[in-house]
Amino acid sequence: MDKYSFEIFVPEKPKKNNKQIAKVILSFLAVTVISFVFLELNVFKNQTYYYIFIGLLATAVAYWNGYFKKPSTELKGNFDGKLTFSNEGISVKNQFYPINELYSIIIDNKDYKGKSVKEFGEFDNPNGSHGISNLITLKTKDNQFVEVYFLQKSLSEFSKIESFLIQYYKSNLLSEDDLISIMHLEYDIDKNELRKKLR
């Protein structure tokens, strides 16, 4: 194989939601005013009832502000270009970085399409992860940093480019531990097999 490509993902920049901020501030003020009025007018003879009321009021306000809503599974961003690995170097979109011009490579690839994820602590996303939270950081010898997110279709996808990764290892761009982490090798037999290839 001459080269292998992953799709580059460009995350959407977070937008300031002034409407949501105003809603939270108004909710906080409403809870404060209501609790103060009820406290001053001695509406509740028993303090326990007052605290129960405030707890229910705070829960209602949190619900109104969407804190218990199931998060959206919509993709926030778009795909733009390819991240391409080869024996000679790495291409990011149309920019090629030869091995001899790179100082280091950092690959964080623990996410993959369909990976089981819990959202908001309790909701399961039925389709799993989008597989786009993977990041590669290239540092060039002239101190440029290039960072891109990319789509990984399966946890073992990087095993397809093992020969390229070994080439980067031989060029001192990746360590043995990096290779084990990137290819998600768990068993000693697989790690020993890799070590033989590195000799």
GROMACS .gro file of C-alpha atoms in nm:
model
  199
    1MET     CA    1   0.000   0.000   0.000
    2ASP     CA    2   0.145   0.338  -0.106
    3LYS     CA    3  -0.072   0.555   0.118
    4TYR     CA    4  -0.378   0.555   0.340
    5SER     CA    5  -0.620   0.840   0.413
    6PHE     CA    6  -0.856   0.946   0.689
    7GLU     CA    7  -1.120   1.216   0.653
    8ILE     CA    8  -1.036   1.543   0.829
    9PHE     CA    9  -1.307   1.681   1.056
   10VAL     CA   10  -1.332   2.054   1.124
   11PRO     CA   11  -1.534   2.118   1.444
   12GLU     CA   12  -1.784   2.401   1.441
   13LYS     CA   13  -1.677   2.696   1.655
   14PRO     CA   14  -1.904   2.730   1.960
   15LYS     CA   15  -2.154   3.012   1.920
   16LYS     CA   16  -2.238   3.249   2.200
   17ASN     CA   17  -2.601   3.189   2.288
   18ASN     CA   18  -2.714   3.518   2.444
   19LYS     CA   19  -3.075   3.397   2.462
   20GLN     CA   20  -2.975   3.094   2.673
   21ILE     CA   21  -2.755   3.310   2.901
   22ALA     CA   22  -3.043   3.557   2.957
   23LYS     CA   23  -3.279   3.265   3.028
   24VAL     CA   24  -3.043   3.124   3.296
   25ILE     CA   25  -2.997   3.468   3.460
   26LEU     CA   26  -3.374   3.532   3.464
   27SER     CA   27  -3.435   3.185   3.609
   28PHE     CA   28  -3.180   3.246   3.884
   29LEU     CA   29  -3.336   3.585   3.967
   30ALA     CA   30  -3.686   3.433   3.973
   31VAL     CA   31  -3.578   3.157   4.215
   32THR     CA   32  -3.403   3.414   4.435
   33VAL     CA   33  -3.703   3.651   4.446
   34ILE     CA   34  -3.957   3.372   4.505
   35SER     CA   35  -3.751   3.213   4.782
   36PHE     CA   36  -3.692   3.553   4.948
   37VAL     CA   37  -4.064   3.644   4.936
   38PHE     CA   38  -4.170   3.306   5.074
   39LEU     CA   39  -3.910   3.335   5.351
   40GLU     CA   40  -4.012   3.690   5.446
   41LEU     CA   41  -4.386   3.617   5.442
   42ASN     CA   42  -4.333   3.303   5.650
   43VAL     CA   43  -4.547   3.104   5.406
   44PHE     CA   44  -4.406   2.778   5.536
   45LYS     CA   45  -4.434   2.726   5.912
   46ASN     CA   46  -4.188   2.438   5.894
   47GLN     CA   47  -3.838   2.497   5.749
   48THR     CA   48  -3.830   2.144   5.603
   49TYR     CA   49  -4.126   2.225   5.375
   50TYR     CA   50  -3.950   2.543   5.265
   51TYR     CA   51  -3.636   2.349   5.164
   52ILE     CA   52  -3.844   2.088   4.981
   53PHE     CA   53  -4.022   2.369   4.793
   54ILE     CA   54  -3.690   2.534   4.696
   55GLY     CA   55  -3.555   2.197   4.576
   56LEU     CA   56  -3.864   2.142   4.359
   57LEU     CA   57  -3.845   2.499   4.229
   58ALA     CA   58  -3.476   2.460   4.139
   59THR     CA   59  -3.552   2.129   3.963
   60ALA     CA   60  -3.835   2.293   3.764
   61VAL     CA   61  -3.605   2.578   3.661
   62ALA     CA   62  -3.329   2.334   3.557
   63TYR     CA   63  -3.585   2.140   3.349
   64TRP     CA   64  -3.709   2.464   3.191
   65ASN     CA   65  -3.350   2.552   3.096
   66GLY     CA   66  -3.306   2.214   2.924
   67TYR     CA   67  -3.069   2.046   3.169
   68PHE     CA   68  -3.260   1.715   3.152
   69LYS     CA   69  -3.301   1.711   2.774
   70LYS     CA   70  -3.139   1.434   2.577
   71PRO     CA   71  -2.839   1.590   2.398
   72SER     CA   72  -2.847   1.627   2.022
   73THR     CA   73  -2.655   1.366   1.822
   74GLU     CA   74  -2.616   1.608   1.533
   75LEU     CA   75  -2.263   1.641   1.395
   76LYS     CA   76  -2.125   1.984   1.488
   77GLY     CA   77  -1.881   2.061   1.209
   78ASN     CA   78  -1.796   1.923   0.866
   79PHE     CA   79  -1.549   1.707   0.678
   80ASP     CA   80  -1.288   1.893   0.477
   81GLY     CA   81  -1.000   1.717   0.305
   82LYS     CA   82  -0.786   1.413   0.380
   83LEU     CA   83  -0.517   1.321   0.630
   84THR     CA   84  -0.288   1.092   0.431
   85PHE     CA   85  -0.009   0.871   0.565
   86SER     CA   86   0.273   0.734   0.348
   87ASN     CA   87   0.632   0.611   0.391
   88GLU     CA   88   0.762   0.950   0.279
   89GLY     CA   89   0.555   1.163   0.519
   90ILE     CA   90   0.209   1.291   0.608
   91SER     CA   91  -0.028   1.509   0.403
   92VAL     CA   92  -0.283   1.735   0.567
   93LYS     CA   93  -0.528   1.847   0.297
   94ASN     CA   94  -0.292   1.970   0.021
   95GLN     CA   95   0.010   2.032   0.244
   96PHE     CA   96   0.275   1.758   0.250
   97TYR     CA   97   0.511   1.718   0.548
   98PRO     CA   98   0.811   1.495   0.462
   99ILE     CA   99   0.950   1.272   0.738
  100ASN     CA  100   1.286   1.453   0.736
  101GLU     CA  101   1.113   1.787   0.809
  102LEU     CA  102   0.910   1.656   1.105
  103TYR     CA  103   1.027   1.682   1.465
  104SER     CA  104   0.747   1.480   1.630
  105ILE     CA  105   0.409   1.315   1.572
  106ILE     CA  106   0.142   1.279   1.840
  107ILE     CA  107  -0.165   1.070   1.758
  108ASP     CA  108  -0.464   1.044   1.993
  109ASN     CA  109  -0.701   0.794   1.829
  110LYS     CA  110  -0.921   0.646   2.101
  111ASP     CA  111  -1.249   0.737   1.930
  112TYR     CA  112  -1.407   0.543   1.645
  113LYS     CA  113  -1.739   0.534   1.458
  114GLY     CA  114  -2.006   0.351   1.657
  115LYS     CA  115  -1.809   0.348   1.985
  116SER     CA  116  -2.048   0.317   2.278
  117VAL     CA  117  -2.093   0.654   2.448
  118LYS     CA  118  -2.298   0.784   2.737
  119GLU     CA  119  -2.421   1.137   2.690
  120PHE     CA  120  -2.499   1.369   2.977
  121GLY     CA  121  -2.409   1.088   3.214
  122GLU     CA  122  -2.710   0.869   3.148
  123PHE     CA  123  -2.838   0.874   2.790
  124ASP     CA  124  -2.700   0.615   2.548
  125ASN     CA  125  -2.650   0.739   2.196
  126PRO     CA  126  -2.811   0.459   1.989
  127ASN     CA  127  -2.571   0.517   1.697
  128GLY     CA  128  -2.263   0.546   1.916
  129SER     CA  129  -1.986   0.796   1.861
  130HIS     CA  130  -1.930   0.977   1.532
  131GLY     CA  131  -1.563   0.874   1.557
  132ILE     CA  132  -1.434   1.228   1.504
  133SER     CA  133  -1.262   1.306   1.836
  134ASN     CA  134  -0.924   1.183   1.714
  135LEU     CA  135  -0.640   1.433   1.698
  136ILE     CA  136  -0.303   1.432   1.526
  137THR     CA  137  -0.041   1.693   1.612
  138LEU     CA  138   0.260   1.737   1.387
  139LYS     CA  139   0.555   1.946   1.499
  140THR     CA  140   0.798   2.045   1.225
  141LYS     CA  141   1.169   2.112   1.270
  142ASP     CA  142   1.102   2.483   1.210
  143ASN     CA  143   0.861   2.486   1.510
  144GLN     CA  144   0.532   2.482   1.320
  145PHE     CA  145   0.244   2.296   1.483
  146VAL     CA  146  -0.028   2.136   1.272
  147GLU     CA  147  -0.333   1.991   1.450
  148VAL     CA  148  -0.629   1.824   1.284
  149TYR     CA  149  -0.918   1.609   1.396
  150PHE     CA  150  -0.999   1.305   1.187
  151LEU     CA  151  -1.256   1.028   1.146
  152GLN     CA  152  -1.158   0.675   1.247
  153LYS     CA  153  -1.398   0.406   1.125
  154SER     CA  154  -1.285   0.129   1.362
  155LEU     CA  155  -1.057   0.091   1.663
  156SER     CA  156  -0.814  -0.122   1.462
  157GLU     CA  157  -0.800   0.103   1.154
  158PHE     CA  158  -0.444   0.216   1.230
  159SER     CA  159  -0.322  -0.144   1.203
  160LYS     CA  160  -0.371  -0.097   0.825
  161ILE     CA  161  -0.086   0.155   0.824
  162GLU     CA  162   0.146  -0.036   1.056
  163SER     CA  163   0.429  -0.022   0.799
  164PHE     CA  164   0.406   0.360   0.784
  165LEU     CA  165   0.403   0.386   1.164
  166ILE     CA  166   0.712   0.164   1.185
  167GLN     CA  167   0.883   0.392   0.933
  168TYR     CA  168   0.800   0.693   1.156
  169TYR     CA  169   0.937   0.498   1.455
  170LYS     CA  170   1.263   0.433   1.268
  171SER     CA  171   1.282   0.808   1.197
  172ASN     CA  172   1.249   0.878   1.574
  173LEU     CA  173   0.909   1.045   1.533
  174LEU     CA  174   0.721   0.784   1.740
  175SER     CA  175   0.827   0.567   2.035
  176GLU     CA  176   0.750   0.199   2.088
  177ASP     CA  177   0.492   0.298   2.351
  178ASP     CA  178   0.334   0.536   2.098
  179LEU     CA  179   0.296   0.250   1.848
  180ILE     CA  180   0.141   0.021   2.110
  181SER     CA  181  -0.106   0.295   2.207
  182ILE     CA  182  -0.191   0.399   1.849
  183MET     CA  183  -0.254   0.041   1.734
  184HIS     CA  184  -0.433  -0.046   2.061
  185LEU     CA  185  -0.224  -0.355   2.130
  186GLU     CA  186  -0.339  -0.507   2.460
  187TYR     CA  187  -0.189  -0.854   2.464
  188ASP     CA  188   0.178  -0.936   2.519
  189ILE     CA  189   0.184  -1.163   2.216
  190ASP     CA  190   0.083  -0.870   1.990
  191LYS     CA  191   0.334  -0.637   2.157
  192ASN     CA  192   0.613  -0.892   2.114
  193GLU     CA  193   0.519  -0.939   1.749
  194LEU     CA  194   0.548  -0.563   1.700
  195ARG     CA  195   0.888  -0.554   1.878
  196LYS     CA  196   1.019  -0.816   1.632
  197LYS     CA  197   0.917  -0.591   1.342
  198LEU     CA  198   1.093  -0.294   1.501
  199ARG     CA  199   1.433  -0.473   1.505
   0.00000   0.00000   0.00000
